[in-house]
CSV table of C-alpha atoms in Angstrom, one decimal:
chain,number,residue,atom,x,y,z
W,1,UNK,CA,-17.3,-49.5,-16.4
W,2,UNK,CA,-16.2,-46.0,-15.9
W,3,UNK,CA,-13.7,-44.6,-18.5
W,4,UNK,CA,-10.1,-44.4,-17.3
W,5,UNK,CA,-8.2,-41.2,-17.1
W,6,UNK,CA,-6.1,-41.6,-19.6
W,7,UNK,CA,-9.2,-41.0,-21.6
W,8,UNK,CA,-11.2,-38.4,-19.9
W,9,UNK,CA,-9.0,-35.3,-21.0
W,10,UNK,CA,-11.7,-33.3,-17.5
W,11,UNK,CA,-9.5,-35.4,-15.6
W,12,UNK,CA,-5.6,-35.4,-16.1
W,13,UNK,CA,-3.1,-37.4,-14.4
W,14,UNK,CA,-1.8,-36.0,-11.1
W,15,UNK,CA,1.4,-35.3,-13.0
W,16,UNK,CA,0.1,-33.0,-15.2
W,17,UNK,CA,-1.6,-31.1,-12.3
W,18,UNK,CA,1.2,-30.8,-10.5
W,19,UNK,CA,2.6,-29.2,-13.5
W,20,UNK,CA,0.1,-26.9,-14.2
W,21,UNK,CA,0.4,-25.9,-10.6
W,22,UNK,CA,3.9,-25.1,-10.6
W,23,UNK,CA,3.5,-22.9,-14.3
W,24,UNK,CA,0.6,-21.1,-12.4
W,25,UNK,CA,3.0,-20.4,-9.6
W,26,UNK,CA,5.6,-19.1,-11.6
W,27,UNK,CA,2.9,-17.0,-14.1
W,28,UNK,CA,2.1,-15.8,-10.3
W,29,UNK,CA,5.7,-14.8,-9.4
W,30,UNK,CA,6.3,-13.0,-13.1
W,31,UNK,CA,2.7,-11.2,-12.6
W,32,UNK,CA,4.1,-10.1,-9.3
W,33,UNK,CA,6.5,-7.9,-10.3
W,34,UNK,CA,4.0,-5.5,-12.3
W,35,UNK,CA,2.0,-5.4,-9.4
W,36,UNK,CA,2.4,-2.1,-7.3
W,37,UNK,CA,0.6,0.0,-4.6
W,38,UNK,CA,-0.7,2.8,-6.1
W,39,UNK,CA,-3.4,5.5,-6.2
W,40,UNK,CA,-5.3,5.9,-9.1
W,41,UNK,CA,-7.4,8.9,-10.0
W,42,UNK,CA,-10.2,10.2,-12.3
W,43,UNK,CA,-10.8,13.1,-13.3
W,44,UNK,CA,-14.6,14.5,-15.0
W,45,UNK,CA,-15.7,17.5,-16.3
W,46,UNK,CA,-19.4,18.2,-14.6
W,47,UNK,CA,-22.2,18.7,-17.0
W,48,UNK,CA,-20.4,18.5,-20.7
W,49,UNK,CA,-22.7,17.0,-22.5
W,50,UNK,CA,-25.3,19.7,-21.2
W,51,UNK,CA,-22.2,22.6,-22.1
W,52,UNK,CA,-21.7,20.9,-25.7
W,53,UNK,CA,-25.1,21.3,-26.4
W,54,UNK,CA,-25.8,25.0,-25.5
W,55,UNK,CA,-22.2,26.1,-26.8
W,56,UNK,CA,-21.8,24.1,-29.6
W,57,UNK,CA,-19.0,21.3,-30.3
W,58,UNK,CA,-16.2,24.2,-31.2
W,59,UNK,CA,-16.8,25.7,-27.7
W,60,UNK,CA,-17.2,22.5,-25.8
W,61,UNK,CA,-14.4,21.5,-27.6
W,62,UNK,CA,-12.1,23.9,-26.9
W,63,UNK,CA,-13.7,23.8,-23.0
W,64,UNK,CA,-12.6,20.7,-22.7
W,65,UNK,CA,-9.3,21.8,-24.0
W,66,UNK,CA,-8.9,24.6,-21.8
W,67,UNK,CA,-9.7,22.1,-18.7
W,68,UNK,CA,-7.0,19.3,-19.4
W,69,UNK,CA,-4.4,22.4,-20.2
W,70,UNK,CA,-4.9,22.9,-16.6
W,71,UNK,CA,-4.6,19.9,-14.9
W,72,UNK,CA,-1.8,17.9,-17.1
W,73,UNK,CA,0.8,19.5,-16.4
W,74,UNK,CA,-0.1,19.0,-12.6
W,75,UNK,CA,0.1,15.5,-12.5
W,76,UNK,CA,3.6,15.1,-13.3
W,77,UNK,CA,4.6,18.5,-11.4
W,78,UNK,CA,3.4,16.4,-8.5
W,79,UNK,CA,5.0,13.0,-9.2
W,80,UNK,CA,1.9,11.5,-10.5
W,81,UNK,CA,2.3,9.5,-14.0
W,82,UNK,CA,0.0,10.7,-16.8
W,83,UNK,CA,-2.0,7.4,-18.1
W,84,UNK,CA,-4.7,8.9,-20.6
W,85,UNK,CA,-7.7,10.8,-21.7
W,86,UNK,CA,-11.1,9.0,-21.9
W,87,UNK,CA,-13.4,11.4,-23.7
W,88,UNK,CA,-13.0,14.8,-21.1
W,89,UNK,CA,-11.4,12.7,-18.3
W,90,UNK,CA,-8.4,12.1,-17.0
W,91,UNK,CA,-6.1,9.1,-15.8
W,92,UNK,CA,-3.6,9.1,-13.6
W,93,UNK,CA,-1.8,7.3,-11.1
W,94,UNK,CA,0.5,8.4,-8.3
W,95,UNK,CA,3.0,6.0,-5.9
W,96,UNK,CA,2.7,8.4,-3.5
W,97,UNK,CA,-1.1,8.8,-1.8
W,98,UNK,CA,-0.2,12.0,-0.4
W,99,UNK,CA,1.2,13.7,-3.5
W,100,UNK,CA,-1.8,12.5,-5.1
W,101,UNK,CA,-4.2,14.1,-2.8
W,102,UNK,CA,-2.0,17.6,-3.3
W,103,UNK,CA,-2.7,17.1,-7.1
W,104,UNK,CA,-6.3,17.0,-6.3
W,105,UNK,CA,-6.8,20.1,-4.4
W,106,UNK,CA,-4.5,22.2,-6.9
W,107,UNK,CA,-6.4,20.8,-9.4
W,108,UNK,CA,-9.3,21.8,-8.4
W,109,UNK,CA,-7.9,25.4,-7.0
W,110,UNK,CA,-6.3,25.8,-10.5
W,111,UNK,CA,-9.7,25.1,-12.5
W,112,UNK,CA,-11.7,28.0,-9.9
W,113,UNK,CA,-9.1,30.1,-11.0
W,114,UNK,CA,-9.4,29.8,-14.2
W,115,UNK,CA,-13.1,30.2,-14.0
W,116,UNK,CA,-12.6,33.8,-13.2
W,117,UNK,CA,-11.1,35.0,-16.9
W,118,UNK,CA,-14.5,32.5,-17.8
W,119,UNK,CA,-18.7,34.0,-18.2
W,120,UNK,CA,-20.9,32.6,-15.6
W,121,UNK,CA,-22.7,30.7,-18.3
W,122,UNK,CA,-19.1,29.1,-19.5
W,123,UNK,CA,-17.7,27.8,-16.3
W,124,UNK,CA,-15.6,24.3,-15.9
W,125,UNK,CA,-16.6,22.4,-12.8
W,126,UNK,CA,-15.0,19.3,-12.1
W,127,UNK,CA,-14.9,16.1,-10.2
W,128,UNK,CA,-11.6,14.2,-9.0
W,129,UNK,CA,-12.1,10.9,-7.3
W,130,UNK,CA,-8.7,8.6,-5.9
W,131,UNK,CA,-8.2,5.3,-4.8
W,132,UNK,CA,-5.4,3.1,-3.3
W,133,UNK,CA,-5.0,-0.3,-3.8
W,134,UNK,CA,-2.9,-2.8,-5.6
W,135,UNK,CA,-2.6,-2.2,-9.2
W,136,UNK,CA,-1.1,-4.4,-12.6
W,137,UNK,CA,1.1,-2.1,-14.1
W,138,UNK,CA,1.7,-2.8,-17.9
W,139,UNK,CA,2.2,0.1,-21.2
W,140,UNK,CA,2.0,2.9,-18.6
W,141,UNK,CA,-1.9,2.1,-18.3
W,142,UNK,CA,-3.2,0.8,-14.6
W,143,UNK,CA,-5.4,-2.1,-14.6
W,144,UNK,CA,-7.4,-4.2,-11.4
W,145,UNK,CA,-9.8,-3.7,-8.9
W,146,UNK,CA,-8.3,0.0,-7.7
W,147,UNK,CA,-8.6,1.4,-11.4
W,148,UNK,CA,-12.5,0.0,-10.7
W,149,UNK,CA,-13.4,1.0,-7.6
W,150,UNK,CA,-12.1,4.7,-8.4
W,151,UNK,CA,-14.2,5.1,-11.3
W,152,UNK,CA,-16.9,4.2,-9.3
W,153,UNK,CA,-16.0,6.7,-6.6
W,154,UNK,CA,-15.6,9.3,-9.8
W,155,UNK,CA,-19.9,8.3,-10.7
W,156,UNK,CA,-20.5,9.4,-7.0
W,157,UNK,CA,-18.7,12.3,-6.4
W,158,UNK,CA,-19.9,15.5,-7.0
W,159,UNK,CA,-18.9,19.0,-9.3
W,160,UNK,CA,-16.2,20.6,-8.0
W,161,UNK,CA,-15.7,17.9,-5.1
W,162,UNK,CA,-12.8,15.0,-4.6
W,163,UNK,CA,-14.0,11.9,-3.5
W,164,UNK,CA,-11.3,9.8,-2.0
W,165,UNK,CA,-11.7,5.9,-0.3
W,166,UNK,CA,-11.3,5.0,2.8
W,167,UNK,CA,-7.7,3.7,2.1
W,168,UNK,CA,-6.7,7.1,0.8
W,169,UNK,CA,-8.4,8.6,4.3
W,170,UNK,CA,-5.6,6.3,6.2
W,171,UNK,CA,-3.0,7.3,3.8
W,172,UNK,CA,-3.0,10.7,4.5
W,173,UNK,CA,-4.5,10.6,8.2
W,174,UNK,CA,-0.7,12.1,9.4
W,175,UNK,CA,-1.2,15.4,7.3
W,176,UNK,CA,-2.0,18.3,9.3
W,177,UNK,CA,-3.1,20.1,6.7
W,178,UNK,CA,-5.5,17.7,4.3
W,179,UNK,CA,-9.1,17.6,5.6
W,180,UNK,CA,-11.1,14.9,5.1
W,181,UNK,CA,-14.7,13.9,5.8
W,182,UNK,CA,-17.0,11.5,5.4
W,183,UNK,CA,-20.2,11.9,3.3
W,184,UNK,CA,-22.0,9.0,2.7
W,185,UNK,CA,-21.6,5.4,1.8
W,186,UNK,CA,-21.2,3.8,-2.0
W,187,UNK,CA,-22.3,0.4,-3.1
W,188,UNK,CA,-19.5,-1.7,-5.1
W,189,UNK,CA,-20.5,-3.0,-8.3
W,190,UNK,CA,-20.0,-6.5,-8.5
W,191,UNK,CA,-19.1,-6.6,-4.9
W,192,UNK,CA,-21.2,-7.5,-1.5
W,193,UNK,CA,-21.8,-4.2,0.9
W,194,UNK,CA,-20.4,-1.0,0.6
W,195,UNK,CA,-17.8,1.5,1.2
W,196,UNK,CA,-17.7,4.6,3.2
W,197,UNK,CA,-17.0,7.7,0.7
W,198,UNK,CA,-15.2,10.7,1.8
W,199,UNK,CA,-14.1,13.8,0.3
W,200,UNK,CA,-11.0,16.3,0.6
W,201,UNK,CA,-11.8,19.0,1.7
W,202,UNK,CA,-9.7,22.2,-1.0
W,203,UNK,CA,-11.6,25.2,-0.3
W,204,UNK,CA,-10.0,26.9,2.9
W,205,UNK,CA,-13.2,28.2,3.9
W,206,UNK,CA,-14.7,24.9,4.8
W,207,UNK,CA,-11.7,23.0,6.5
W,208,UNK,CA,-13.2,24.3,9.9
W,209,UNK,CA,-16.2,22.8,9.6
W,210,UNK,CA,-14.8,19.7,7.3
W,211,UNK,CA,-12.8,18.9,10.4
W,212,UNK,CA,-15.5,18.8,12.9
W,213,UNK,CA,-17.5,16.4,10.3
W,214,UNK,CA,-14.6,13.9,9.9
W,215,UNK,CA,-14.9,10.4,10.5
W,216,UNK,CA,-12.2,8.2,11.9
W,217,UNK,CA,-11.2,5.1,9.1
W,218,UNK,CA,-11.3,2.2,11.5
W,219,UNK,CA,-7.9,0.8,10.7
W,220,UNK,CA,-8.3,-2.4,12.9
């Protein structure tokens, strides 16, 4: 004779179902309001383990220093919200895409001109990747699939490029001024297919040719 339910604890009574429904509806609705569209970003400094080798930990260091004294202080002068350092990167978050992709290029316009006061042999070349998508907010720290996904764009961008998803393409599609263009494709760990990867094009000298090169983000 099969057991009842009253004592199979797999197999509760509808009651209690329905009640762990409606705590999971309202867990739902709390969870809701951290929840906000944002656009995360990562920042990486290019060959460091290579520079802390050659220069020695005092002068990596102190490279690494000189790096994140450059590009704090842009975050928040461009409404972004400083999140933390992991080891020489940088998190960030904006709710503004656009603002975001600003930060980028001065970013990386503010790191080439400090490479001038640097020696050939000492110079900082980074990599800035953004994403947009839905985040959980909680202790000024992002968390989700967007924090994910951008630190995957971050492992396939290159030095002294910014790698941007699609969703940051359609975000800032209206700007005259922000080229974009697509370079390649990027395969999602943990996730079936790929995405299209893009980058922003900062240096003024190859916007004429970055807008020939860019691909439309089919928005349908």
């Amino acid at each position: 004779e099969p057991p009842s339910r009253a004592a199979n604890p797999m197999c509760p009574e509808p009651r209690n179902i329905a009640e762990l429904l409606k705590l999971r509806a309202q867990l739902d609705a709390q969870l809701e309001q951290f929840q906000r569209l944002v656009t995360v970003m990562f920042t990486d400094i290019a060959g460091s383990t290579k520079y802390f080798d050659e220069h020695g930990d005092l002068a990596g260091m102190a490279m690494v220093e000189d790096c994140n004294t450059t590009l704090k202080p842009l975050v928040g002068k461009l409404e972004g919200t400083f999140v933390k350092t992991i080891g020489d990167a940088i998190m960030a978050y904006w709710e503004k895409p656009v603002e975001a992709v600003r930060c980028a290029i001065a970013m990386q316009e503010g790191i080439a001109e400090l490479n001038k006061s640097r020696s050939p042999k000492q110079q900082i070349r980074v990599r800035v990747a953004l994403n947009v998508g839905v985040g959980l907010l909680k202790d000024n720290d992002v968390f989700g699939d967007v924090v994910n996904v951008c630190s995957r764009i971050e492992h396939e961008t290159a030095a002294e490029k910014i790698g941007v998803s699609p969703s940051v393409v359609e975000s800032v599609s209206k700007e005259k001024d922000i080229v974009c263009r697509k370079i390649g494709t990027v395969a999602l760990r943990g996730k079936a297919g790929e995405m299209d990867l893009y980058e922003v094009v900062w240096r003024e000298e190859d916007k004429a040719v970055g807008v020939q090169m860019v691909d439309a983000v089919d928005t349908e």
